[in-house]
Tab-separated table of C-alpha atoms in Angstrom:
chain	number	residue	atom	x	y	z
A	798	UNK	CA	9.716	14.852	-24.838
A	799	UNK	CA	7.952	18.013	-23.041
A	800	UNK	CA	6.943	14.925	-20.110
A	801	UNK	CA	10.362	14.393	-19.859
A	802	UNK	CA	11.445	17.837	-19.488
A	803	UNK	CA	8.656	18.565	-17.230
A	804	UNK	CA	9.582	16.423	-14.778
A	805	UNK	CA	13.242	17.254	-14.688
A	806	UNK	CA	11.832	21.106	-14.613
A	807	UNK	CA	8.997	20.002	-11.497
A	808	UNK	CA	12.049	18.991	-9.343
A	809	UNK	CA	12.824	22.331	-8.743
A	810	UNK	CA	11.562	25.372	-6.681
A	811	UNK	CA	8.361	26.456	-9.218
A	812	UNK	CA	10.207	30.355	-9.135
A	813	UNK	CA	13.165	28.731	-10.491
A	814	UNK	CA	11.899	26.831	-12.618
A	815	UNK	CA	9.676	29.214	-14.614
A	816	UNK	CA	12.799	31.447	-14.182
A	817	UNK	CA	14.616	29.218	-16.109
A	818	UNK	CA	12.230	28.645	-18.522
A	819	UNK	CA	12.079	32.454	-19.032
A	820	UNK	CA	15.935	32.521	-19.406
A	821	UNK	CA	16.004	29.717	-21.883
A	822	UNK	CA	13.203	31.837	-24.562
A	823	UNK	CA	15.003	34.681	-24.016
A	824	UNK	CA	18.291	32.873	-25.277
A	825	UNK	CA	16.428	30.600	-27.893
A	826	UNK	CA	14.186	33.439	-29.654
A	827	UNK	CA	16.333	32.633	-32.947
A	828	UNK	CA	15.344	29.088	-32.736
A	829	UNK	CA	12.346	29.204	-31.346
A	830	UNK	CA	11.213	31.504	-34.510
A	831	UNK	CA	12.551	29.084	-37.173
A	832	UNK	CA	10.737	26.315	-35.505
A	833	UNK	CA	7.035	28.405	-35.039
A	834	UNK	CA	5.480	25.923	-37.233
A	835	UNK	CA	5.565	23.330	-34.707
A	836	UNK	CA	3.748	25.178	-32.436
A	837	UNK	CA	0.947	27.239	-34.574
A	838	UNK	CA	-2.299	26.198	-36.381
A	839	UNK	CA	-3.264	28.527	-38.428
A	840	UNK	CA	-7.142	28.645	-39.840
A	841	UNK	CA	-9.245	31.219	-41.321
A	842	UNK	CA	-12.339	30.058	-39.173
A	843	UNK	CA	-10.035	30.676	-36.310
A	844	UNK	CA	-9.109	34.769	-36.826
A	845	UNK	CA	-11.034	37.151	-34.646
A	846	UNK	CA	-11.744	41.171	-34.726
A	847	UNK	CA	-12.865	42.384	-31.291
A	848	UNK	CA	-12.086	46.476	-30.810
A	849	UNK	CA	-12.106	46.703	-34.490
A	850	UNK	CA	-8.919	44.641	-34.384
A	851	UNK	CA	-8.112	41.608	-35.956
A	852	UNK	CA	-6.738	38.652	-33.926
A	853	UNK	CA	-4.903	35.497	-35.606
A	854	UNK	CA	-6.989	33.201	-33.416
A	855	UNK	CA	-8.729	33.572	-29.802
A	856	UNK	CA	-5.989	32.504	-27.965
A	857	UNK	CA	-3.738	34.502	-25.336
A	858	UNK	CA	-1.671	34.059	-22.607
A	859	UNK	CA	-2.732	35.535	-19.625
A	860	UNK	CA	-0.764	38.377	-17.407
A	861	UNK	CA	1.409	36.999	-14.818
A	862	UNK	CA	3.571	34.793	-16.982
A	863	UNK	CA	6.079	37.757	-18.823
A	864	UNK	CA	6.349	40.000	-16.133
A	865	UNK	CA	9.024	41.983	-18.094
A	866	UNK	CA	7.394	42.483	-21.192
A	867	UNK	CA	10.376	40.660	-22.655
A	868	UNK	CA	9.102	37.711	-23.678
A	869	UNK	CA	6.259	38.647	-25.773
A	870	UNK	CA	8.459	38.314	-28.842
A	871	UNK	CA	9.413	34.694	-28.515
A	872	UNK	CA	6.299	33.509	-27.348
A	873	UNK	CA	4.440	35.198	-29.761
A	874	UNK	CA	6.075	32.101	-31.705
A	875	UNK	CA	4.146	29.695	-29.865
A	876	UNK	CA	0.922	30.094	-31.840
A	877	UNK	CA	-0.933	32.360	-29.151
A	878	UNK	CA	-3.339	35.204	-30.845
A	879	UNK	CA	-2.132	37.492	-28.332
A	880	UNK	CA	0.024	38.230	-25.530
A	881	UNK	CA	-0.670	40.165	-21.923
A	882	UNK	CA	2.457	41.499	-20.559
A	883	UNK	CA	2.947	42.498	-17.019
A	884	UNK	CA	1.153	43.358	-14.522
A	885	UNK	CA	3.649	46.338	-14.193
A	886	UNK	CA	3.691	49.113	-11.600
A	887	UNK	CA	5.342	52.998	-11.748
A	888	UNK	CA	7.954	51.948	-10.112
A	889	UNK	CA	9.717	48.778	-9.851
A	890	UNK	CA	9.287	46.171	-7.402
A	891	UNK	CA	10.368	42.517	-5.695
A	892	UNK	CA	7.112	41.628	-4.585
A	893	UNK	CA	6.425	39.693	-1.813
A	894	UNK	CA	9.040	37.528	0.146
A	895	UNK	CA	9.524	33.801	-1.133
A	896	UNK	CA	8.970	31.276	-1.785
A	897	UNK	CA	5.562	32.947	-3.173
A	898	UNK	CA	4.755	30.275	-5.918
A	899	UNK	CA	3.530	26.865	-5.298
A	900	UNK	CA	2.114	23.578	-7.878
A	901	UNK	CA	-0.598	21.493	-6.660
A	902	UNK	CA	-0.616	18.617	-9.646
A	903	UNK	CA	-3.032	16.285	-8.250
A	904	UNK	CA	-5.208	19.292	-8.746
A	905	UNK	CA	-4.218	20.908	-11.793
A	906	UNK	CA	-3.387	24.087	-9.516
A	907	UNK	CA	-0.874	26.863	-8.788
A	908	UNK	CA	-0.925	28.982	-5.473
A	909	UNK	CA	0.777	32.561	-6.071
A	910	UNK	CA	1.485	35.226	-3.711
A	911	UNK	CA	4.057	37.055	-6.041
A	912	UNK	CA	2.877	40.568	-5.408
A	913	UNK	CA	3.187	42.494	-8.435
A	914	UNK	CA	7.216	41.777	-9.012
A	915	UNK	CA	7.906	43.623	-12.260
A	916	UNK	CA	10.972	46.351	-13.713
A	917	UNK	CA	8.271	49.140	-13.588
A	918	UNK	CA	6.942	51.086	-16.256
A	919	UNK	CA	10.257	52.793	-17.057
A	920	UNK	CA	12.107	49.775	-18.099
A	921	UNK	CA	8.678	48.336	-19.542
A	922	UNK	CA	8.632	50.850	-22.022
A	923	UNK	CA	12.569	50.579	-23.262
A	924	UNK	CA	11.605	47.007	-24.176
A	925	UNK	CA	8.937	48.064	-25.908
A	926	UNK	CA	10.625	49.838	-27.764
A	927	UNK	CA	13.365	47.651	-28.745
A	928	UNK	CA	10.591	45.037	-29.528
A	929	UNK	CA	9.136	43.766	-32.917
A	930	UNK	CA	5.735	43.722	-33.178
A	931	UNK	CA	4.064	40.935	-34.290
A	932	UNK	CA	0.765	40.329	-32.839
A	933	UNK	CA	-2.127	42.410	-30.606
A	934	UNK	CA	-0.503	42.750	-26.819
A	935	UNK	CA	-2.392	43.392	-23.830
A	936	UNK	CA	-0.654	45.131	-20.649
A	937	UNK	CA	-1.454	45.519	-17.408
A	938	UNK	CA	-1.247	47.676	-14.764
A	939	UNK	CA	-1.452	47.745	-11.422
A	940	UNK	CA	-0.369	49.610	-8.455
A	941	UNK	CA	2.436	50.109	-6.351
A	942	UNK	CA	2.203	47.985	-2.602
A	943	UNK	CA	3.393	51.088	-0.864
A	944	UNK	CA	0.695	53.415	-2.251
A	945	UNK	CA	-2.328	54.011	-0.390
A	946	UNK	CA	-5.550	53.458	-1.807
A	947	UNK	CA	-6.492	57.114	-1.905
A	948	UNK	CA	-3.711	57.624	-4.366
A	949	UNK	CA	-4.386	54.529	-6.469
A	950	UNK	CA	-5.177	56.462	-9.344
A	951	UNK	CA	-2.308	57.883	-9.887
A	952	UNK	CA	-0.328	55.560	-10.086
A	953	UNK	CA	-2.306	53.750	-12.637
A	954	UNK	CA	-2.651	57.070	-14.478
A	955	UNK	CA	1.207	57.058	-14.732
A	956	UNK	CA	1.268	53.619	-15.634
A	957	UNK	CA	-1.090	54.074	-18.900
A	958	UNK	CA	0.867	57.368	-19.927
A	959	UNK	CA	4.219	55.725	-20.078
A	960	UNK	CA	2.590	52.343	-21.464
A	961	UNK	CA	-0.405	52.655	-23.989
A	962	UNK	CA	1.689	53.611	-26.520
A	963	UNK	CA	3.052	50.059	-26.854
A	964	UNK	CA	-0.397	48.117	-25.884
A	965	UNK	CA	-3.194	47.409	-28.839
A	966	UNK	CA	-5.328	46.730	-24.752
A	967	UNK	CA	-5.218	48.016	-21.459
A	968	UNK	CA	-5.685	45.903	-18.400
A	969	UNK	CA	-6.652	47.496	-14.885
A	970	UNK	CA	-5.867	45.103	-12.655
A	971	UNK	CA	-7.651	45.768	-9.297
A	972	UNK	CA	-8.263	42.179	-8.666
A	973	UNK	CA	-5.160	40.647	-7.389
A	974	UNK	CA	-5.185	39.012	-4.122
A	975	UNK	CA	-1.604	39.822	-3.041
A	976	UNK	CA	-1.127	43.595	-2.605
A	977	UNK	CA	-3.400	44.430	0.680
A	978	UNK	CA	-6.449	46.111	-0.563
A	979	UNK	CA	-6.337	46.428	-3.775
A	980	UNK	CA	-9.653	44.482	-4.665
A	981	UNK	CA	-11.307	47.509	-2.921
A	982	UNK	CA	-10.965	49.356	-6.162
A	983	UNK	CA	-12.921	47.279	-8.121
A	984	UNK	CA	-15.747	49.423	-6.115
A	985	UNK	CA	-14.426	52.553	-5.358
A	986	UNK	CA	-16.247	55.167	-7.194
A	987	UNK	CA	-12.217	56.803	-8.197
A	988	UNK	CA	-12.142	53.869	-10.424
A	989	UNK	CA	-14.872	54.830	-12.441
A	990	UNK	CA	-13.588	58.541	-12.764
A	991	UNK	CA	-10.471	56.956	-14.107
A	992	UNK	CA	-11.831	54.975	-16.675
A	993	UNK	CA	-13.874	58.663	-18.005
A	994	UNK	CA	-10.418	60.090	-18.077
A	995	UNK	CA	-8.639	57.542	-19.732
A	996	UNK	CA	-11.653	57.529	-22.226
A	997	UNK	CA	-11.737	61.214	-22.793
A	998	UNK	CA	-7.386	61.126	-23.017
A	999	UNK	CA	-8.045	58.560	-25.611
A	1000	UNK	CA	-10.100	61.238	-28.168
A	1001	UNK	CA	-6.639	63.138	-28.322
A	1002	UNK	CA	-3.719	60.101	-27.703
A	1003	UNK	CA	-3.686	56.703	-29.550
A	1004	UNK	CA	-7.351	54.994	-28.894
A	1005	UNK	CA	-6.606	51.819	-26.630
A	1006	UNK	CA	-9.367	49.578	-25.249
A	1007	UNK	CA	-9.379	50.192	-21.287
A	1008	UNK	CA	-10.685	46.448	-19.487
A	1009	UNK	CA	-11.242	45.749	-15.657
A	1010	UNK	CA	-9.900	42.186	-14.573
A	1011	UNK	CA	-12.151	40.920	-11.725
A	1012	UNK	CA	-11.682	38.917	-8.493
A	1013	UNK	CA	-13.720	35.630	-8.506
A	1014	UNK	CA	-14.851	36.249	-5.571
A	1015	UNK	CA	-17.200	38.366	-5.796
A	1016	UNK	CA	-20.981	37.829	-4.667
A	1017	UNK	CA	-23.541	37.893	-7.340
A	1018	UNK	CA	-24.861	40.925	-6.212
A	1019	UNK	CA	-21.439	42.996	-6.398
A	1020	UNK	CA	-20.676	41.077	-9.493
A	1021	UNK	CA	-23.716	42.502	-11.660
A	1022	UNK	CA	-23.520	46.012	-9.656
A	1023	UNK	CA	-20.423	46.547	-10.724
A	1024	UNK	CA	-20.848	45.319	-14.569
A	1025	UNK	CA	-23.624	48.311	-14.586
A	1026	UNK	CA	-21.332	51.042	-13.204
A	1027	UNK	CA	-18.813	49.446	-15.799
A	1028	UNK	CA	-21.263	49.516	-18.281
A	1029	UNK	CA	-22.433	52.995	-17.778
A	1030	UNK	CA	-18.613	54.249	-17.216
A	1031	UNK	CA	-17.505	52.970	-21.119
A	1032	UNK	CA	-15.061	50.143	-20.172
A	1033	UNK	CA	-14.228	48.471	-23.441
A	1034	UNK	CA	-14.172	44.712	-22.164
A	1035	UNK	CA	-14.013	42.521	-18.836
A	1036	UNK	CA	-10.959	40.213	-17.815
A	1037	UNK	CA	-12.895	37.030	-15.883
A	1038	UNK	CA	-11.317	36.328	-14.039
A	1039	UNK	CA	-8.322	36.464	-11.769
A	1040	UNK	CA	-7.157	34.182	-9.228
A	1041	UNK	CA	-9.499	33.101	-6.114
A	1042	UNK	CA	-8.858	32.775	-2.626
A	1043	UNK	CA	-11.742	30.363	-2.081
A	1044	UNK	CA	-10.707	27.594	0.789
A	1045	UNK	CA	-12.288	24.363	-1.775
A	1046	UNK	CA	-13.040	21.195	0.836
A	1047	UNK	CA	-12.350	19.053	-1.944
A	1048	UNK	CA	-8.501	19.956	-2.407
A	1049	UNK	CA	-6.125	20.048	0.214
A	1050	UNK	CA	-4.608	23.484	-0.510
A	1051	UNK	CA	-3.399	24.982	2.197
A	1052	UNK	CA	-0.427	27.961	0.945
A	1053	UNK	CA	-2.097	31.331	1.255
A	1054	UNK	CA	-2.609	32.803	-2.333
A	1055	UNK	CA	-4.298	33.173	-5.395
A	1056	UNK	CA	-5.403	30.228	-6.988
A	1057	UNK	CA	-4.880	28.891	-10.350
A	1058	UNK	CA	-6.190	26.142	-12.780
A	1059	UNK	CA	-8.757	23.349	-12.564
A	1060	UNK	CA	-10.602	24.287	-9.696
A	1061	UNK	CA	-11.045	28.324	-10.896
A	1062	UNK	CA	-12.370	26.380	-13.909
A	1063	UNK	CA	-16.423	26.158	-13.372
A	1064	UNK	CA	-16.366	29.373	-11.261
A	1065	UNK	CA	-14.770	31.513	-14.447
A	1066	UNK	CA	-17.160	30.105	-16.959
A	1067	UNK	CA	-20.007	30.515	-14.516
A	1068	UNK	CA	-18.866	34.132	-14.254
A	1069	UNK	CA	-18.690	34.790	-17.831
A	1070	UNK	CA	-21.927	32.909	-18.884
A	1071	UNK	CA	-23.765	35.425	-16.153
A	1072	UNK	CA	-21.458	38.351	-17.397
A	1073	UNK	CA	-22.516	38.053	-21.158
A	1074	UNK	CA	-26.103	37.712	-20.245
A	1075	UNK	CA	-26.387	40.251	-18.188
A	1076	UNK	CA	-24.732	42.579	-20.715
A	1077	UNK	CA	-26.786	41.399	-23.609
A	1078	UNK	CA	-22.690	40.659	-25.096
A	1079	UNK	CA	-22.545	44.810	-25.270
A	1080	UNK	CA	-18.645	44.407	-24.119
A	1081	UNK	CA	-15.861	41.979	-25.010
A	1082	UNK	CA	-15.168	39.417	-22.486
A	1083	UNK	CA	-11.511	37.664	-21.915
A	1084	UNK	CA	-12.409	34.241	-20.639
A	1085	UNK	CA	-9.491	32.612	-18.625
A	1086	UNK	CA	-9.158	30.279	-15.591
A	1087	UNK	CA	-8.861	26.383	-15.963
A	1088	UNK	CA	-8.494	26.043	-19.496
A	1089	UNK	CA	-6.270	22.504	-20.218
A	1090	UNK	CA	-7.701	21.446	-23.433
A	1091	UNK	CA	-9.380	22.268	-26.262
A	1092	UNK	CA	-13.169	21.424	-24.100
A	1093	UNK	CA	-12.313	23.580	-21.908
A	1094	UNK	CA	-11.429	26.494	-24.411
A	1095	UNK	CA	-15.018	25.746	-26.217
A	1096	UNK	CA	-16.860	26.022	-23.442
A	1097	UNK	CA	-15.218	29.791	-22.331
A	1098	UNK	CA	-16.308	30.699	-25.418
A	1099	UNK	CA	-19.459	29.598	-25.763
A	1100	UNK	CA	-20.634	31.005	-22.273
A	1101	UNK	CA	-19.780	33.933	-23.309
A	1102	UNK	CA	-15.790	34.336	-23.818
A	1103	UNK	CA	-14.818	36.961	-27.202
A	1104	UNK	CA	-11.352	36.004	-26.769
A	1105	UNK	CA	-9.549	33.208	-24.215
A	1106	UNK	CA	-6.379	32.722	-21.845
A	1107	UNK	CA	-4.164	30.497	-20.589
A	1108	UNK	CA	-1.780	30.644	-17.852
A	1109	UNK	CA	-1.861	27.261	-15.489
A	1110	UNK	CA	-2.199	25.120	-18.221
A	1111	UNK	CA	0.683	25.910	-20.226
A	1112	UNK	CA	2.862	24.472	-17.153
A	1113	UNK	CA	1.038	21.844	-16.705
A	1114	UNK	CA	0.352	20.386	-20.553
A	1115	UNK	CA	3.514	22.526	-22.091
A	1116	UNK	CA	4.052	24.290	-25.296
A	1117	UNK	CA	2.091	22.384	-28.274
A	1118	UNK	CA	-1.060	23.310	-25.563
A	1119	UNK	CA	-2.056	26.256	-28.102
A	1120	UNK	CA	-2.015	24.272	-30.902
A	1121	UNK	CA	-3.980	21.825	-29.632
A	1122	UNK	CA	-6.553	23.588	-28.043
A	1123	UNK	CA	-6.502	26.122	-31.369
A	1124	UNK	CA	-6.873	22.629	-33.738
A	1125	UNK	CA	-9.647	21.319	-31.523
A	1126	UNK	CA	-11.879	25.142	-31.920
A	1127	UNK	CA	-10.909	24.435	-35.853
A	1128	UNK	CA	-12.185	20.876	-35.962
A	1129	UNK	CA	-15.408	21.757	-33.886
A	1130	UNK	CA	-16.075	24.690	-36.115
A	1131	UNK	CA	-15.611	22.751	-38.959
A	1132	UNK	CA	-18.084	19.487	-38.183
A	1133	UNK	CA	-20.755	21.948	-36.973
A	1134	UNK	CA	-20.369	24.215	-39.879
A	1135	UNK	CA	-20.434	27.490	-37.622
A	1136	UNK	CA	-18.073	30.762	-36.659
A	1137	UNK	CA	-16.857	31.647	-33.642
A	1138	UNK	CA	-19.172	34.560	-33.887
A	1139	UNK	CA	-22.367	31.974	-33.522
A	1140	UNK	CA	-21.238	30.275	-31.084
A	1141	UNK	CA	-19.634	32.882	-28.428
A	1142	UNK	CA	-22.355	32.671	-25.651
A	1143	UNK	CA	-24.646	30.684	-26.727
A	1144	UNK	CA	-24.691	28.833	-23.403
A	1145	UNK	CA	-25.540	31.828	-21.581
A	1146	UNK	CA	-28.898	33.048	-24.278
C-alpha cells in the first residue's frame, strides 16, 4: 500500500511532497495514535538508558524532518525511541531559495540545500508547550544565515535559553553545509567556551545533555583533534554525522547540497567506529546516515553507535521502516543471546 502511495507522492516536487506528508500527520494525529500498534515493536532487550535516561528502543529520527517541532507528537506514534526537532534558529527564517530538495532513487539519496527554514525559537517554544510529552526529544540549534560568525554564539546561546526547557538533548549543529560558514565552528575555539557555559548554566537550570553534530567531511586529522578538545570541553555525546558534500564518481549527482542516504552510509559508520575507539566509548554517540534496514541499523551500533537515526530512509522504505529495523535488533539480540550494551562497538575494539 505505502509503494503505492509512494509513487503517487514521488510525482511531485520532493518540498511538496514531504509538505504534504507533514500536513496529513498533523491532521491524522487522532488516527494515527489509535493505530500506533501497527507501527511499534516493543521489546525489553530493545530499551536503552544513555544520560541516565531511559529510551523505549535506539531508534530516532534525525533533525531536518519536523522543522516545526510540531510533529513530534504524531510521529512519536510511529515506534521511534526518540525524536530530534528542528534545527531552529532565534529568529525565524525561509531558508534558501527553491527548489532546495532533490531524490536520487537509483541511489538511495536526497540532495538538500534548505538552509535552516524553521518558525524560530519563539514559536518553537509555544508548541512546546502546547505539546504532550511522550518520549525523550532532541532539538537543535543552529544559527541565523545573517549572523556573522563572530557572533555565532549568541545566537545559539539564545536558542538554548528559550529551548532546553522542552529538550531531554541538545544538538549544536555547526555542521550543515547550507548556511556559508558555519562548519567553521566546529573549530573555532568560541565553540568550546560555549559548551563550558552551557555546562556551568546547567548546575543552576534543568541539566540537558549538550552534543556537537559533525560534517563528514572532515580529515582524519581534524576529526580526532576535535573529539579531544570535545572531550576535554565536557560535551555529553557526538551526532555522526551530517550530510556530505563529497562529489562520489560512482553516482551521477550533480545538485549542489548536502547529501543523504546510501552513499553517506560507509563514511558514517567509518566515522563512528574511529570515534568510539578513539574515545575508549567515554561519550554517547548518535549514529545516523544510510540506515535502510535493520543491517544497516546493527552495524551503526556495533561500530560504535549508543543510539541510531533515520532520516533518508523513512522516504524511501516508508513508515513500518522502524518497526522493521527495531524487530530485526530484537531478533539478532535474541539468536545471539546478547544486549545492546555488548554489542555497541564491538567492531571498533
Amino acid at each position: 500500500m505505502y509503494f503505492l502511495v509512494r509513487q503517487l507522492l514521488f510525482q511531485k516536487d520532493p518540498e511538496q511532497a514531504h509538505d504534504y506528508v507533514v500536513s496529513i500527520l498533523k491532521k491524522q494525529k487522532n488516527v494515527t495514535q489509535k493505530f500506533s500498534f501497527l507501527f511499534r515493536h516493543s521489546s525489553e532487550n530493545l530499551k536503552r538508558t544513555v544520560w541516565g535516561m531511559e529510551f523505549p528502543n535506539p531508534l530516532g529520527l534525525a533533525g531536518g524532518f519536523d522543522k516545526t517541532g510540531e510533529l513530534y507528537e504524531v510521529l512519536s506514534y510511529l515506534g521511534f525511541g526518540f525524536i530530534e526537532c528542528g534545527t531552529f534558529t532565534p529568529l525565524p527564517q525561509e531558508g534558501n531559495p527553491k527548489p532546495r530538495l532533490f531524490r536520487y532513487p537509483k541511489y538511495g539519496a536526497i540532495v538538500n540545500r534548505m538552509g535552516f527554514n524553521n518558525p524560530g525559537v519563539d514559536a518553537a517554544s509555544r508548541t512546546f508547550q502546547l505539546q504532550r510529552k511522550t518520549i525523550p526529544r532532541g532539538i537543535s540549534i543552529g544559527k541565523n544565515k545573517t549572523t556573522p560568525n563572530e557572533r555565532a554564539m549568541e545566537d545559539y546561546l539564545l536558542a538554548f535559553e528559550k529551548l532546553h526547557p522542552f529538550a531531554d538533548y541538545i544538538a549544536i549543529n555547526v555542521s550543515s553545509p547550507n548556511t556559508p560558514q558555519l562548519r567553521d565552528l566546529q573549530q573555532s575555539k568560541e565553540l568550546l567556551d560555549f559548551v563550558k557555559l552551557l555546562k556551568d548554566k546547567s548546575k543552576t537550570q534543568k541539566q540537558v545533555p549538550i552534543l556537537i553534530k559533525l560534517s563528514p567531511d572532515l580529515d582524519n586529522k581534524m576529526f580526532f583533534s576535535l573529539l579531544e578538545v570535545y572531550l576535554d570541553a565536557g560535551v555529553d555525546g557526538i551526532i555522526l554525522t551530517n550530510t556530505t558534500t563529497r562529489k562520489f564518481n560512482q553516482y551521477q549527482i550533480h545538485e549542489e547540497g548536502g547529501i543523504s542516504g546510501l552513499p553517506l552510509k560507509i563514511i558514517a559508520t567509518d566515522m563512528i567506529k574511529k570515534a568510539y575507539k578513539f574515545t575508549s566509548g567515554k561519550i554517547p554517540i548518535i549514529g545516523v546516515g544510510g540506515i535502510f534496514d535493520g543491517k544497516d541499523a546493527l552495524e551503526k551500533i556495533m561500530a560504535g553507535a549508543s543510539l541510531i537515526q533515520i532520516y533518508t530512509g523513512l522516504v524511501y522504505r516508508g513508515p513500518f521502516l522502524p518497526k522493521k529495523i527495531l524487530s530485526f535488533l530484537d531478533n539478532f539480540l535474541e539468536k545471539e543471546n546478547t544486549t545492546l550494551n555488548e554489542i555497541t562497538g564491538i567492531n571498533a575494539k
